[in-house]
Every structure is written in structure tokens, then in C-alpha cells.
Amino acid sequence: MDSVSEYIFNALKDLTAVEVIHLKEVDSTNDLALEVAKASDLLMTVVLADSQQQGRGRRGRQWLSPEGNLYLSIAFKPRVHIRLLCLSLITLMAGVAVVEAVDRLYGYRLDLKWPNDIMIENKKLGGVLTESRLSPEKPPIFVIGIGLNITDMDFPEELRGSATTLSSYIRPEMISRDDLAIEIVRAVFRGYKLLINTDTKKIITSWIEKNSTLTKTVRIEQDGSTIEGLAEAIDQSGRLIVKTKEGQRLTVESGSLFYC
Ligand code: BT5
């Protein structure tokens, strides 16, 4: 254990059986967390990296992962059989956890854009990527990956207007990546307990309180199709209900959302 993983492990050991791995560089913290969890008996595996070579977003999109930001994955391997593997809801829960952690540490309020974006002032600060291993013979594993920009970054042209970093809003010397990781893991663990107790209403309520999507006119792009309308509500599984101009209500499971 290096000093970073030891610091985080010590801060979390009251929670549950947890393993903490910190690496300077990794392909993707999600992949490593899944690999470690497969071979582990522990409920939680936490992987933190200083940078990623192959950080990914949804659908294989690239996640820019230079040194200085937070790249965190939390794998859960529940022992009890739980019917929770509704990945959209887990993604909302993780977003709520990040907003709570930043608020708690720095008193700064981020907001959430459906389905997985962590935002400040309409710019993307971070994102959540939830993945799972489901197999009939083996215990389920789900991995929550969180990327959060902390330090100044040289964004490529196409992201310059839409992406941002925490240090543009909070004095950089006040920000501790490791303390952020600890608070996020704690908040995710609280969310996990709500999930296993099927207390999904609380998760949805917290997400609604922190979201910036509902009541807006949105366009959602999915593979080959586009939906446009009013973002009206979230259902109990974390899906977005969109009311189209024609008055039809559509339930959307995933996609890339833009404000019109
Ligand atoms: C996401 O995907 O927003 C999920 C990002 C999850 C990253 C974490 S880091 C730890 C763990 N390990 C991984 O390998 N992944 C997770 P999506 O909604 O598909 O957004 C991806 C899009 O965001 C890209 O296509 C870019 O347009 C933009 N983007 C890429 N890197 C960015 C960054 N660092 N900051 C802001 N926007 C970025």
C-alpha cells in the first residue's frame, strides 16, 4: 500500500470491508476495479489513479485523463442477492454522491445533468460511467467510475466552451483530490445502502433536488434517433420522461442530452 491508498483506506475502514488501490497510471480505473473485484471477497474495491491511458466515457468515448484530476472507480460485489442492477439509477446515485461530497468539503454546489454529467454553470466538470458484470453463476459486480476535473487543463478546441475544472471555481490550494475521493466513496456507500434497502425514492428525490435538466426543453440523441421535448420527470428507475411537442410522453433510458 502506498501512502495515498493508506490514507484513503484509514479514512474508510469504519465503513465496511474495503480494498483501496492507488496507481500513478492505469489504462482505466473501471477495468482494474472490475478485475480486482472478480478475485476479491470484499464488498468494495476502490481504485484511484493519477492519470489514465485509456480513460473512457460511455459507448467507448474518450475521457481525457491527464495528471492532476480525480479518476476513481468503486466496485461493489454484494453478497446478498439484490435486484438493484438498474445501472441508470446507480449512475444518478453516484452523481448525487459527487455533489454531496463537493458541497460538504468546499461548500460549493455543483449540479447534475441527466443522465451522467456533473456540471458547474452549464459546463461539464465530470462524468459517471457505471458498468457491470452479470452472469448467472457468479455474484454480480457493478463498477461506478467517476472522473472529475480538478486542475487547469488544456482542453481540445471542441471542449473549450463546454468543459471546465474545479480550480476555476475553488482556490486550487484548497482542493485535495484524496479527501474528495474519501468523501465521494462515503457518499456512494450511503447511496449503496439506500439501493440495497430499495429506498430508491430517496435517491430520486436527492437527484431531483440537484439536477438542472428537468423543466428544460431538451434534445436527446441516441443511436440513429433524436427525441425532442420537455424534460418532465424521472421515473423510479432513473429514466427520463420527455413530453414531445405533440403531447406524447416518451421514456428515455440513455443518450446524449442537449439543452435546446
Ligand atoms: C462520461 O462519459 O462523462 C463518463 C466519464 C467517466 C470517466 C471515469 S474516470 C474513472 C473511470 N475510468 C474510466 O475509464 N472512466 C471512468 P460521456 O457522457 O460519454 O462523455 C464523454 C464525453 O465528454 C467525450 O466524448 C468528450 O466530449 C467529453 N470529455 C472527455 N473528457 C472530458 C473531460 N476530462 N472533461 C470534460 N469533458 C470531457
mmCIF file with all atom_site columns, C-alpha atoms and ligand atoms in Angstrom, residues 27-30 52 54-59 61-65 70-73 116-117 124-129 145-147 149 153 155 159 163-164, ligand 1:
data_model
loop_
_atom_site.group_PDB
_atom_site.id
_atom_site.type_symbol
_atom_site.label_atom_id
_atom_site.label_alt_id
_atom_site.label_comp_id
_atom_site.label_asym_id
_atom_site.label_entity_id
_atom_site.label_seq_id
_atom_site.pdbx_PDB_ins_code
_atom_site.Cartn_x
_atom_site.Cartn_y
_atom_site.Cartn_z
_atom_site.occupancy
_atom_site.B_iso_or_equiv
_atom_site.pdbx_formal_charge
_atom_site.auth_seq_id
_atom_site.auth_comp_id
_atom_site.auth_asym_id
_atom_site.auth_atom_id
_atom_site.pdbx_PDB_model_num
ATOM   1  C CA  . ASP A 1 27  ? -5.487  2.170  -18.554 1.00 0.00 ? 27  ASP A CA  1
ATOM   2  C CA  . SER A 1 28  ? -8.907  2.641  -16.964 1.00 0.00 ? 28  SER A CA  1
ATOM   3  C CA  . THR A 1 29  ? -9.732  2.563  -13.255 1.00 0.00 ? 29  THR A CA  1
ATOM   4  C CA  . ASN A 1 30  ? -13.039 0.868  -14.156 1.00 0.00 ? 30  ASN A CA  1
ATOM   5  C CA  . GLN A 1 52  ? -5.412  7.119  -17.259 1.00 0.00 ? 52  GLN A CA  1
ATOM   6  C CA  . GLN A 1 54  ? -7.451  4.794  -21.872 1.00 0.00 ? 54  GLN A CA  1
ATOM   7  C CA  . GLY A 1 55  ? -9.985  6.646  -19.761 1.00 0.00 ? 55  GLY A CA  1
ATOM   8  C CA  . ARG A 1 56  ? -13.407 6.122  -21.269 1.00 0.00 ? 56  ARG A CA  1
ATOM   9  C CA  . GLY A 1 57  ? -16.821 7.629  -21.269 1.00 0.00 ? 57  GLY A CA  1
ATOM   10 C CA  . ARG A 1 58  ? -19.994 5.931  -22.391 1.00 0.00 ? 58  ARG A CA  1
ATOM   11 C CA  . ARG A 1 59  ? -20.074 3.988  -25.644 1.00 0.00 ? 59  ARG A CA  1
ATOM   12 C CA  . ARG A 1 61  ? -15.905 7.678  -25.958 1.00 0.00 ? 61  ARG A CA  1
ATOM   13 C CA  . GLN A 1 62  ? -12.608 9.011  -24.719 1.00 0.00 ? 62  GLN A CA  1
ATOM   14 C CA  . TRP A 1 63  ? -12.284 10.547 -21.258 1.00 0.00 ? 63  TRP A CA  1
ATOM   15 C CA  . LEU A 1 64  ? -9.351  12.962 -21.139 1.00 0.00 ? 64  LEU A CA  1
ATOM   16 C CA  . SER A 1 65  ? -7.316  11.840 -18.157 1.00 0.00 ? 65  SER A CA  1
ATOM   17 C CA  . LEU A 1 70  ? -9.730  12.585 -9.963  1.00 0.00 ? 70  LEU A CA  1
ATOM   18 C CA  . TYR A 1 71  ? -10.100 9.178  -11.603 1.00 0.00 ? 71  TYR A CA  1
ATOM   19 C CA  . LEU A 1 72  ? -11.944 6.943  -9.208  1.00 0.00 ? 72  LEU A CA  1
ATOM   20 C CA  . SER A 1 73  ? -13.749 3.628  -9.523  1.00 0.00 ? 73  SER A CA  1
ATOM   21 C CA  . ASN A 1 116 ? -24.384 11.169 -16.082 1.00 0.00 ? 116 ASN A CA  1
ATOM   22 C CA  . ASP A 1 117 ? -22.918 14.652 -16.257 1.00 0.00 ? 117 ASP A CA  1
ATOM   23 C CA  . LYS A 1 124 ? -19.073 19.718 -17.761 1.00 0.00 ? 124 LYS A CA  1
ATOM   24 C CA  . LEU A 1 125 ? -16.833 19.184 -14.754 1.00 0.00 ? 125 LEU A CA  1
ATOM   25 C CA  . GLY A 1 126 ? -17.058 15.430 -14.589 1.00 0.00 ? 126 GLY A CA  1
ATOM   26 C CA  . GLY A 1 127 ? -18.941 12.327 -15.544 1.00 0.00 ? 127 GLY A CA  1
ATOM   27 C CA  . VAL A 1 128 ? -20.049 8.938  -14.277 1.00 0.00 ? 128 VAL A CA  1
ATOM   28 C CA  . LEU A 1 129 ? -19.624 5.633  -16.087 1.00 0.00 ? 129 LEU A CA  1
ATOM   29 C CA  . GLY A 1 145 ? -16.407 5.173  -12.434 1.00 0.00 ? 145 GLY A CA  1
ATOM   30 C CA  . ILE A 1 146 ? -16.123 8.851  -11.658 1.00 0.00 ? 146 ILE A CA  1
ATOM   31 C CA  . GLY A 1 147 ? -13.958 11.385 -13.448 1.00 0.00 ? 147 GLY A CA  1
ATOM   32 C CA  . ASN A 1 149 ? -11.588 17.683 -13.450 1.00 0.00 ? 149 ASN A CA  1
ATOM   33 C CA  . MET A 1 153 ? -6.463  21.631 -18.308 1.00 0.00 ? 153 MET A CA  1
ATOM   34 C CA  . PHE A 1 155 ? -8.886  21.191 -23.386 1.00 0.00 ? 155 PHE A CA  1
ATOM   35 C CA  . LEU A 1 159 ? -14.400 21.014 -25.494 1.00 0.00 ? 159 LEU A CA  1
ATOM   36 C CA  . ALA A 1 163 ? -15.827 21.637 -20.181 1.00 0.00 ? 163 ALA A CA  1
ATOM   37 C CA  . THR A 1 164 ? -14.347 23.095 -17.031 1.00 0.00 ? 164 THR A CA  1
HETATM 38 C C1  . BT5 B 2 .   ? -18.775 10.378 -19.210 1.00 0.00 ? 1   BT5 B C1  1
HETATM 39 O O1  . BT5 B 2 .   ? -18.992 9.830  -20.445 1.00 0.00 ? 1   BT5 B O1  1
HETATM 40 O O2  . BT5 B 2 .   ? -18.984 11.532 -18.901 1.00 0.00 ? 1   BT5 B O2  1
HETATM 41 C C2  . BT5 B 2 .   ? -18.219 9.389  -18.191 1.00 0.00 ? 1   BT5 B C2  1
HETATM 42 C C3  . BT5 B 2 .   ? -16.822 9.699  -17.800 1.00 0.00 ? 1   BT5 B C3  1
HETATM 43 C C4  . BT5 B 2 .   ? -16.318 8.736  -16.763 1.00 0.00 ? 1   BT5 B C4  1
HETATM 44 C C5  . BT5 B 2 .   ? -14.824 8.827  -16.580 1.00 0.00 ? 1   BT5 B C5  1
HETATM 45 C C6  . BT5 B 2 .   ? -14.368 7.990  -15.428 1.00 0.00 ? 1   BT5 B C6  1
HETATM 46 S S1  . BT5 B 2 .   ? -12.730 8.342  -14.953 1.00 0.00 ? 1   BT5 B S1  1
HETATM 47 C C7  . BT5 B 2 .   ? -12.703 6.973  -13.906 1.00 0.00 ? 1   BT5 B C7  1
HETATM 48 C C8  . BT5 B 2 .   ? -13.402 5.841  -14.660 1.00 0.00 ? 1   BT5 B C8  1
HETATM 49 N N1  . BT5 B 2 .   ? -12.490 5.157  -15.542 1.00 0.00 ? 1   BT5 B N1  1
HETATM 50 C C9  . BT5 B 2 .   ? -12.825 5.317  -16.842 1.00 0.00 ? 1   BT5 B C9  1
HETATM 51 O O3  . BT5 B 2 .   ? -12.196 4.807  -17.803 1.00 0.00 ? 1   BT5 B O3  1
HETATM 52 N N2  . BT5 B 2 .   ? -13.922 6.065  -16.941 1.00 0.00 ? 1   BT5 B N2  1
HETATM 53 C C10 . BT5 B 2 .   ? -14.420 6.474  -15.635 1.00 0.00 ? 1   BT5 B C10 1
HETATM 54 P P1  . BT5 B 2 .   ? -19.786 10.525 -21.634 1.00 0.00 ? 1   BT5 B P1  1
HETATM 55 O O4  . BT5 B 2 .   ? -21.098 11.046 -21.127 1.00 0.00 ? 1   BT5 B O4  1
HETATM 56 O O5  . BT5 B 2 .   ? -19.805 9.534  -22.732 1.00 0.00 ? 1   BT5 B O5  1
HETATM 57 O O6  . BT5 B 2 .   ? -18.908 11.783 -22.002 1.00 0.00 ? 1   BT5 B O6  1
HETATM 58 C C11 . BT5 B 2 .   ? -17.741 11.648 -22.761 1.00 0.00 ? 1   BT5 B C11 1
HETATM 59 C C12 . BT5 B 2 .   ? -17.532 12.981 -23.495 1.00 0.00 ? 1   BT5 B C12 1
HETATM 60 O O7  . BT5 B 2 .   ? -17.158 14.001 -22.563 1.00 0.00 ? 1   BT5 B O7  1
HETATM 61 C C13 . BT5 B 2 .   ? -16.409 12.930 -24.502 1.00 0.00 ? 1   BT5 B C13 1
HETATM 62 O O8  . BT5 B 2 .   ? -16.875 12.456 -25.738 1.00 0.00 ? 1   BT5 B O8  1
HETATM 63 C C14 . BT5 B 2 .   ? -15.991 14.402 -24.563 1.00 0.00 ? 1   BT5 B C14 1
HETATM 64 O O9  . BT5 B 2 .   ? -16.887 15.133 -25.382 1.00 0.00 ? 1   BT5 B O9  1
HETATM 65 C C15 . BT5 B 2 .   ? -16.210 14.872 -23.132 1.00 0.00 ? 1   BT5 B C15 1
HETATM 66 N N3  . BT5 B 2 .   ? -14.971 14.781 -22.318 1.00 0.00 ? 1   BT5 B N3  1
HETATM 67 C C16 . BT5 B 2 .   ? -13.942 13.914 -22.414 1.00 0.00 ? 1   BT5 B C16 1
HETATM 68 N N4  . BT5 B 2 .   ? -13.051 14.093 -21.436 1.00 0.00 ? 1   BT5 B N4  1
HETATM 69 C C17 . BT5 B 2 .   ? -13.525 15.123 -20.687 1.00 0.00 ? 1   BT5 B C17 1
HETATM 70 C C18 . BT5 B 2 .   ? -13.067 15.762 -19.514 1.00 0.00 ? 1   BT5 B C18 1
HETATM 71 N N5  . BT5 B 2 .   ? -11.953 15.400 -18.884 1.00 0.00 ? 1   BT5 B N5  1
HETATM 72 N N6  . BT5 B 2 .   ? -13.825 16.781 -19.025 1.00 0.00 ? 1   BT5 B N6  1
HETATM 73 C C19 . BT5 B 2 .   ? -14.977 17.168 -19.607 1.00 0.00 ? 1   BT5 B C19 1
HETATM 74 N N7  . BT5 B 2 .   ? -15.464 16.589 -20.724 1.00 0.00 ? 1   BT5 B N7  1
HETATM 75 C C20 . BT5 B 2 .   ? -14.748 15.564 -21.247 1.00 0.00 ? 1   BT5 B C20 1
#
